[in-house]
Amino acid sequence: MTKLKLRILFDTAMLGPGKAELLQRIGETGSIAAAGRQMQMSYKRAWSLVEEMNAAFREPLVSSARGGAGGGGAQVTETGQEVLRRYLAVLEAAKQAGAAEVTALEALLAPATKVDMSEEK
Amino acid sequence: MTKLKLRILFDTAMLGPGKAELLQRIGETGSIAAAGRQMQMSYKRAWSLVEEMNAAFREPLVSSARGGAGGGGAQVTETGQEVLRRYLAVLEAAKQAGAAEVTALEALLAPATKVDMSEEK
């Protein structure tokens, strides 16, 4: 199935599929480290993306208590939830608005090489 | 000004801003090498993207005569023009459909650090 990937380039910040997924997974796991691990991302990389997002917006998108036994845990703030929701809304709007053109493009693609999975007789 | 970058991930191919710009510039310059140069891309890289696009669609997007003195020249085929036009239409549809959400996201951004350009008194 065809997918769209969308990056929003603000003058001062960038929001794309990676940061959106990270926010979503932090919300689910309550942990920056766990969210990063699920995305095969180093702890350092996940933290650096969170710091970048927190600095880019008026309010932090993720609040966290670093350290402590087992880590301090992290939450997606209300602003973080709003940013994620609006990013996903732009993506959904793009999908719907572009659907007819995407279908027309699909019709121009070369047929996929078929792998014959039927058993030999 | 906020910009959108859009990648279309088909099952068998990918179409994004780089290939779209390359197609556009080949159309303008009549040359894969010149188009690549304008994008700070190596000749090899530009050719490889063209070959990838040509293989991905039923008809080639770029027709070219390799070699000869000064190179053979290249044209964007009708299919190539259609693919570029439809890609840009998806992008434009995404911009329009997502405009209100993007404006709401902009309002959540931290204010840009202002550089004072006024002369000292």
mmCIF file of C-alpha atoms in Angstrom:
data_model
loop_
_atom_site.group_PDB
_atom_site.id
_atom_site.type_symbol
_atom_site.label_atom_id
_atom_site.label_comp_id
_atom_site.label_asym_id
_atom_site.label_seq_id
_atom_site.Cartn_x
_atom_site.Cartn_y
_atom_site.Cartn_z
ATOM 1 C CA MET A 1 0.000 0.000 0.000
ATOM 2 C CA THR A 2 1.252 3.443 -0.893
ATOM 3 C CA LYS A 3 2.243 5.634 2.039
ATOM 4 C CA LEU A 4 2.932 9.328 2.387
ATOM 5 C CA LYS A 5 5.793 10.683 4.449
ATOM 6 C CA LEU A 6 5.500 14.282 5.420
ATOM 7 C CA ARG A 7 8.027 16.694 6.836
ATOM 8 C CA ILE A 8 6.992 20.156 8.024
ATOM 9 C CA LEU A 9 9.867 22.615 7.729
ATOM 10 C CA PHE A 10 9.157 25.619 9.898
ATOM 11 C CA ASP A 11 11.577 28.550 9.775
ATOM 12 C CA THR A 12 13.040 27.518 13.113
ATOM 13 C CA ALA A 13 12.275 23.799 13.422
ATOM 14 C CA MET A 14 11.475 20.604 11.591
ATOM 15 C CA LEU A 15 8.751 18.092 12.344
ATOM 16 C CA GLY A 16 8.645 14.774 10.522
ATOM 17 C CA PRO A 17 7.735 11.113 10.857
ATOM 18 C CA GLY A 18 10.626 10.292 13.220
ATOM 19 C CA LYS A 19 9.817 12.890 15.852
ATOM 20 C CA ALA A 20 6.098 12.166 15.572
ATOM 21 C CA GLU A 21 6.664 8.452 16.122
ATOM 22 C CA LEU A 22 8.988 9.170 19.036
ATOM 23 C CA LEU A 23 6.347 11.373 20.711
ATOM 24 C CA GLN A 24 3.720 8.704 20.168
ATOM 25 C CA ARG A 25 5.905 5.978 21.667
ATOM 26 C CA ILE A 26 6.954 8.117 24.644
ATOM 27 C CA GLY A 27 3.236 8.575 25.321
ATOM 28 C CA GLU A 28 2.709 4.824 25.149
ATOM 29 C CA THR A 29 5.733 3.700 27.134
ATOM 30 C CA GLY A 30 6.217 6.614 29.556
ATOM 31 C CA SER A 31 9.929 6.422 28.797
ATOM 32 C CA ILE A 32 12.242 8.178 26.362
ATOM 33 C CA ALA A 33 14.702 5.275 26.491
ATOM 34 C CA ALA A 34 12.025 2.646 25.808
ATOM 35 C CA ALA A 35 10.510 4.700 22.990
ATOM 36 C CA GLY A 36 13.941 5.109 21.406
ATOM 37 C CA ARG A 37 14.700 1.397 21.768
ATOM 38 C CA GLN A 38 11.480 0.495 19.954
ATOM 39 C CA MET A 39 12.713 2.637 17.080
ATOM 40 C CA GLN A 40 16.257 1.172 17.109
ATOM 41 C CA MET A 41 17.512 4.582 18.214
ATOM 42 C CA SER A 42 20.271 5.171 20.724
ATOM 43 C CA TYR A 43 19.374 6.656 24.098
ATOM 44 C CA LYS A 44 21.478 9.678 23.205
ATOM 45 C CA ARG A 45 19.702 10.174 19.879
ATOM 46 C CA ALA A 46 16.249 9.897 21.456
ATOM 47 C CA TRP A 47 17.181 12.442 24.145
ATOM 48 C CA SER A 48 18.645 14.799 21.600
ATOM 49 C CA LEU A 49 15.445 14.707 19.508
ATOM 50 C CA VAL A 50 13.378 15.379 22.637
ATOM 51 C CA GLU A 51 15.608 18.314 23.591
ATOM 52 C CA GLU A 52 15.344 19.670 20.056
ATOM 53 C CA MET A 53 11.540 19.483 20.165
ATOM 54 C CA ASN A 54 11.354 20.993 23.638
ATOM 55 C CA ALA A 55 13.503 23.923 22.560
ATOM 56 C CA ALA A 56 11.563 24.491 19.345
ATOM 57 C CA PHE A 57 8.159 25.047 20.945
ATOM 58 C CA ARG A 58 6.921 27.574 23.510
ATOM 59 C CA GLU A 59 6.230 24.791 25.996
ATOM 60 C CA PRO A 60 8.097 21.495 26.298
ATOM 61 C CA LEU A 61 6.505 18.617 24.386
ATOM 62 C CA VAL A 62 7.950 16.029 26.766
ATOM 63 C CA SER A 63 8.460 16.403 30.495
ATOM 64 C CA SER A 64 10.847 14.055 32.187
ATOM 65 C CA ALA A 65 12.707 13.371 35.357
ATOM 66 C CA ARG A 66 16.128 12.144 34.388
ATOM 67 C CA GLY A 67 17.834 9.448 36.419
ATOM 68 C CA GLY A 68 16.803 7.656 39.587
ATOM 69 C CA ALA A 69 16.599 3.872 39.840
ATOM 70 C CA GLY A 70 14.963 2.648 36.639
ATOM 71 C CA GLY A 71 14.942 6.135 35.124
ATOM 72 C CA GLY A 72 12.620 8.957 35.978
ATOM 73 C CA GLY A 73 9.896 8.378 33.423
ATOM 74 C CA ALA A 74 8.609 10.796 30.835
ATOM 75 C CA GLN A 75 5.267 12.208 29.787
ATOM 76 C CA VAL A 76 4.018 13.865 26.670
ATOM 77 C CA THR A 77 2.675 17.238 27.793
ATOM 78 C CA GLU A 78 -0.610 18.742 26.608
ATOM 79 C CA THR A 79 1.340 20.828 24.102
ATOM 80 C CA GLY A 80 3.122 17.678 22.976
ATOM 81 C CA GLN A 81 -0.198 15.932 22.466
ATOM 82 C CA GLU A 82 -1.522 18.893 20.530
ATOM 83 C CA VAL A 83 1.569 19.007 18.303
ATOM 84 C CA LEU A 84 1.324 15.279 17.582
ATOM 85 C CA ARG A 85 -2.409 15.484 16.902
ATOM 86 C CA ARG A 86 -1.984 18.417 14.515
ATOM 87 C CA TYR A 87 0.950 16.772 12.711
ATOM 88 C CA LEU A 88 -1.160 13.639 12.176
ATOM 89 C CA ALA A 89 -4.051 15.826 11.008
ATOM 90 C CA VAL A 90 -1.850 17.446 8.335
ATOM 91 C CA LEU A 91 -0.762 13.964 7.220
ATOM 92 C CA GLU A 92 -4.348 12.704 7.083
ATOM 93 C CA ALA A 93 -5.478 15.803 5.176
ATOM 94 C CA ALA A 94 -2.636 15.273 2.697
ATOM 95 C CA LYS A 95 -3.644 11.634 2.188
ATOM 96 C CA GLN A 96 -7.236 12.474 1.517
ATOM 97 C CA ALA A 97 -6.575 15.504 -0.671
ATOM 98 C CA GLY A 98 -3.921 13.667 -2.684
ATOM 99 C CA ALA A 99 -5.670 10.295 -2.990
ATOM 100 C CA ALA A 100 -6.857 10.663 -6.583
ATOM 101 C CA GLU A 101 -3.436 11.823 -7.811
ATOM 102 C CA VAL A 102 -1.694 9.012 -5.925
ATOM 103 C CA THR A 103 -4.012 6.471 -7.546
ATOM 104 C CA ALA A 104 -3.210 7.942 -10.965
ATOM 105 C CA LEU A 105 0.517 7.684 -10.209
ATOM 106 C CA GLU A 106 0.124 4.052 -9.106
ATOM 107 C CA ALA A 107 -1.410 3.267 -12.497
ATOM 108 C CA LEU A 108 1.783 4.525 -14.167
ATOM 109 C CA LEU A 109 4.077 2.226 -12.173
ATOM 110 C CA ALA A 110 5.715 -0.759 -13.782
ATOM 111 C CA PRO A 111 4.043 -4.002 -12.685
ATOM 112 C CA ALA A 112 5.776 -5.509 -9.666
ATOM 113 C CA THR A 113 7.837 -8.575 -10.367
ATOM 114 C CA LYS A 114 5.608 -11.399 -9.259
ATOM 115 C CA VAL A 115 7.054 -14.173 -7.141
ATOM 116 C CA ASP A 116 5.167 -17.344 -7.929
ATOM 117 C CA MET A 117 4.257 -18.834 -4.562
ATOM 118 C CA SER A 118 2.154 -21.660 -5.986
ATOM 119 C CA GLU A 119 3.559 -25.113 -5.483
ATOM 120 C CA GLU A 120 5.141 -26.810 -8.412
ATOM 121 C CA LYS A 121 3.163 -29.660 -9.832
ATOM 122 C CA MET B 1 7.867 30.529 5.560
ATOM 123 C CA THR B 2 6.847 27.005 6.476
ATOM 124 C CA LYS B 3 7.353 24.386 3.763
ATOM 125 C CA LEU B 4 6.082 20.854 3.338
ATOM 126 C CA LYS B 5 8.284 18.046 2.064
ATOM 127 C CA LEU B 6 6.446 15.060 0.758
ATOM 128 C CA ARG B 7 7.637 11.571 -0.074
ATOM 129 C CA ILE B 8 5.347 9.080 -1.790
ATOM 130 C CA LEU B 9 6.317 5.518 -0.882
ATOM 131 C CA PHE B 10 4.798 3.147 -3.393
ATOM 132 C CA ASP B 11 5.208 -0.592 -2.830
ATOM 133 C CA THR B 12 7.869 -0.724 -5.527
ATOM 134 C CA ALA B 13 9.253 2.800 -5.747
ATOM 135 C CA MET B 14 9.739 6.092 -3.963
ATOM 136 C CA LEU B 15 9.056 9.577 -5.248
ATOM 137 C CA GLY B 16 10.175 12.607 -3.281
ATOM 138 C CA PRO B 17 11.430 16.164 -3.561
ATOM 139 C CA GLY B 18 14.862 15.173 -4.930
ATOM 140 C CA LYS B 19 13.604 13.168 -7.901
ATOM 141 C CA ALA B 20 10.889 15.731 -8.603
ATOM 142 C CA GLU B 21 13.415 18.571 -8.684
ATOM 143 C CA LEU B 22 15.753 16.507 -10.869
ATOM 144 C CA LEU B 23 12.954 15.857 -13.386
ATOM 145 C CA GLN B 24 12.057 19.539 -13.413
ATOM 146 C CA ARG B 25 15.653 20.613 -14.000
ATOM 147 C CA ILE B 26 16.240 18.001 -16.722
ATOM 148 C CA GLY B 27 13.200 19.477 -18.446
ATOM 149 C CA GLU B 28 14.652 22.975 -18.140
ATOM 150 C CA THR B 29 18.247 22.188 -19.089
ATOM 151 C CA GLY B 30 17.816 19.263 -21.491
ATOM 152 C CA SER B 31 20.689 17.569 -19.696
ATOM 153 C CA ILE B 32 20.956 15.068 -16.850
ATOM 154 C CA ALA B 33 24.490 16.269 -16.056
ATOM 155 C CA ALA B 34 23.507 19.955 -15.958
ATOM 156 C CA ALA B 35 20.415 19.213 -13.853
ATOM 157 C CA GLY B 36 22.523 17.227 -11.407
ATOM 158 C CA ARG B 37 25.159 19.971 -11.232
ATOM 159 C CA GLN B 38 22.512 22.555 -10.345
ATOM 160 C CA MET B 39 21.584 20.323 -7.430
ATOM 161 C CA GLN B 40 25.211 19.727 -6.326
ATOM 162 C CA MET B 41 24.777 16.091 -7.293
ATOM 163 C CA SER B 42 27.423 13.945 -8.958
ATOM 164 C CA TYR B 43 26.871 12.876 -12.564
ATOM 165 C CA LYS B 44 26.756 9.291 -11.353
ATOM 166 C CA ARG B 45 24.135 10.041 -8.716
ATOM 167 C CA ALA B 46 21.935 11.940 -11.181
ATOM 168 C CA TRP B 47 22.132 9.069 -13.690
ATOM 169 C CA SER B 48 21.364 6.518 -11.028
ATOM 170 C CA LEU B 49 18.235 8.407 -9.945
ATOM 171 C CA VAL B 50 17.105 8.647 -13.559
ATOM 172 C CA GLU B 51 17.666 4.922 -14.084
ATOM 173 C CA GLU B 52 15.749 4.186 -10.894
ATOM 174 C CA MET B 53 12.808 6.294 -12.046
ATOM 175 C CA ASN B 54 12.850 4.832 -15.544
ATOM 176 C CA ALA B 55 12.769 1.305 -14.137
ATOM 177 C CA ALA B 56 9.995 2.081 -11.664
ATOM 178 C CA PHE B 57 7.414 3.241 -14.206
ATOM 179 C CA ARG B 58 5.826 1.532 -17.210
ATOM 180 C CA GLU B 59 7.412 4.057 -19.563
ATOM 181 C CA PRO B 60 10.712 5.867 -19.047
ATOM 182 C CA LEU B 61 10.378 9.302 -17.439
ATOM 183 C CA VAL B 62 13.554 10.571 -19.099
ATOM 184 C CA SER B 63 14.841 9.687 -22.549
ATOM 185 C CA SER B 64 18.461 10.330 -23.285
ATOM 186 C CA ALA B 65 21.236 9.680 -25.737
ATOM 187 C CA ARG B 66 24.348 9.039 -23.721
ATOM 188 C CA GLY B 67 27.705 10.242 -24.914
ATOM 189 C CA GLY B 68 28.754 12.067 -28.085
ATOM 190 C CA ALA B 69 30.605 15.371 -28.053
ATOM 191 C CA GLY B 70 29.008 17.496 -25.357
ATOM 192 C CA GLY B 71 26.732 14.661 -24.261
ATOM 193 C CA GLY B 72 23.627 13.432 -25.986
ATOM 194 C CA GLY B 73 20.975 15.531 -24.282
ATOM 195 C CA ALA B 74 17.954 14.361 -22.356
ATOM 196 C CA GLN B 75 14.236 14.971 -22.428
ATOM 197 C CA VAL B 76 11.478 14.452 -19.939
ATOM 198 C CA THR B 77 8.961 12.181 -21.664
ATOM 199 C CA GLU B 78 5.202 12.689 -21.580
ATOM 200 C CA THR B 79 4.979 10.117 -18.806
ATOM 201 C CA GLY B 80 7.730 11.978 -16.970
ATOM 202 C CA GLN B 81 5.807 15.212 -17.282
ATOM 203 C CA GLU B 82 2.653 13.522 -16.046
ATOM 204 C CA VAL B 83 4.459 12.005 -13.048
ATOM 205 C CA LEU B 84 5.991 15.386 -12.130
ATOM 206 C CA ARG B 85 2.674 17.192 -12.566
ATOM 207 C CA ARG B 86 0.828 14.664 -10.396
ATOM 208 C CA TYR B 87 3.530 14.699 -7.701
ATOM 209 C CA LEU B 88 3.314 18.502 -7.528
ATOM 210 C CA ALA B 89 -0.491 18.227 -7.408
ATOM 211 C CA VAL B 90 -0.302 15.922 -4.357
ATOM 212 C CA LEU B 91 2.061 18.418 -2.705
ATOM 213 C CA GLU B 92 -0.212 21.359 -3.489
ATOM 214 C CA ALA B 93 -3.270 19.451 -2.227
ATOM 215 C CA ALA B 94 -1.405 18.641 0.984
ATOM 216 C CA LYS B 95 -0.477 22.298 1.483
ATOM 217 C CA GLN B 96 -4.013 23.495 1.047
ATOM 218 C CA ALA B 97 -5.652 20.740 3.075
ATOM 219 C CA GLY B 98 -3.130 21.097 5.892
ATOM 220 C CA ALA B 99 -2.894 24.904 5.957
ATOM 221 C CA ALA B 100 -5.053 25.493 9.029
ATOM 222 C CA GLU B 101 -3.234 22.836 11.083
ATOM 223 C CA VAL B 102 0.161 24.176 10.002
ATOM 224 C CA THR B 103 -0.859 27.677 11.105
ATOM 225 C CA ALA B 104 -1.944 26.274 14.471
ATOM 226 C CA LEU B 105 1.427 24.511 14.820
ATOM 227 C CA GLU B 106 3.289 27.725 13.959
ATOM 228 C CA ALA B 107 1.498 29.453 16.831
ATOM 229 C CA LEU B 108 2.953 26.860 19.226
ATOM 230 C CA LEU B 109 6.561 27.472 18.153
ATOM 231 C CA ALA B 110 8.977 29.306 20.398
ATOM 232 C CA PRO B 111 9.614 32.831 19.144
ATOM 233 C CA ALA B 112 12.657 32.994 16.884
ATOM 234 C CA THR B 113 15.725 34.570 18.435
ATOM 235 C CA LYS B 114 15.750 38.058 17.020
ATOM 236 C CA VAL B 115 18.997 39.493 15.674
ATOM 237 C CA ASP B 116 18.944 43.226 16.191
ATOM 238 C CA MET B 117 19.974 44.727 12.869
ATOM 239 C CA SER B 118 19.372 48.331 13.889
ATOM 240 C CA GLU B 119 22.465 50.511 14.059
ATOM 241 C CA GLU B 120 23.855 51.344 17.444
ATOM 242 C CA LYS B 121 23.399 54.904 18.539
#
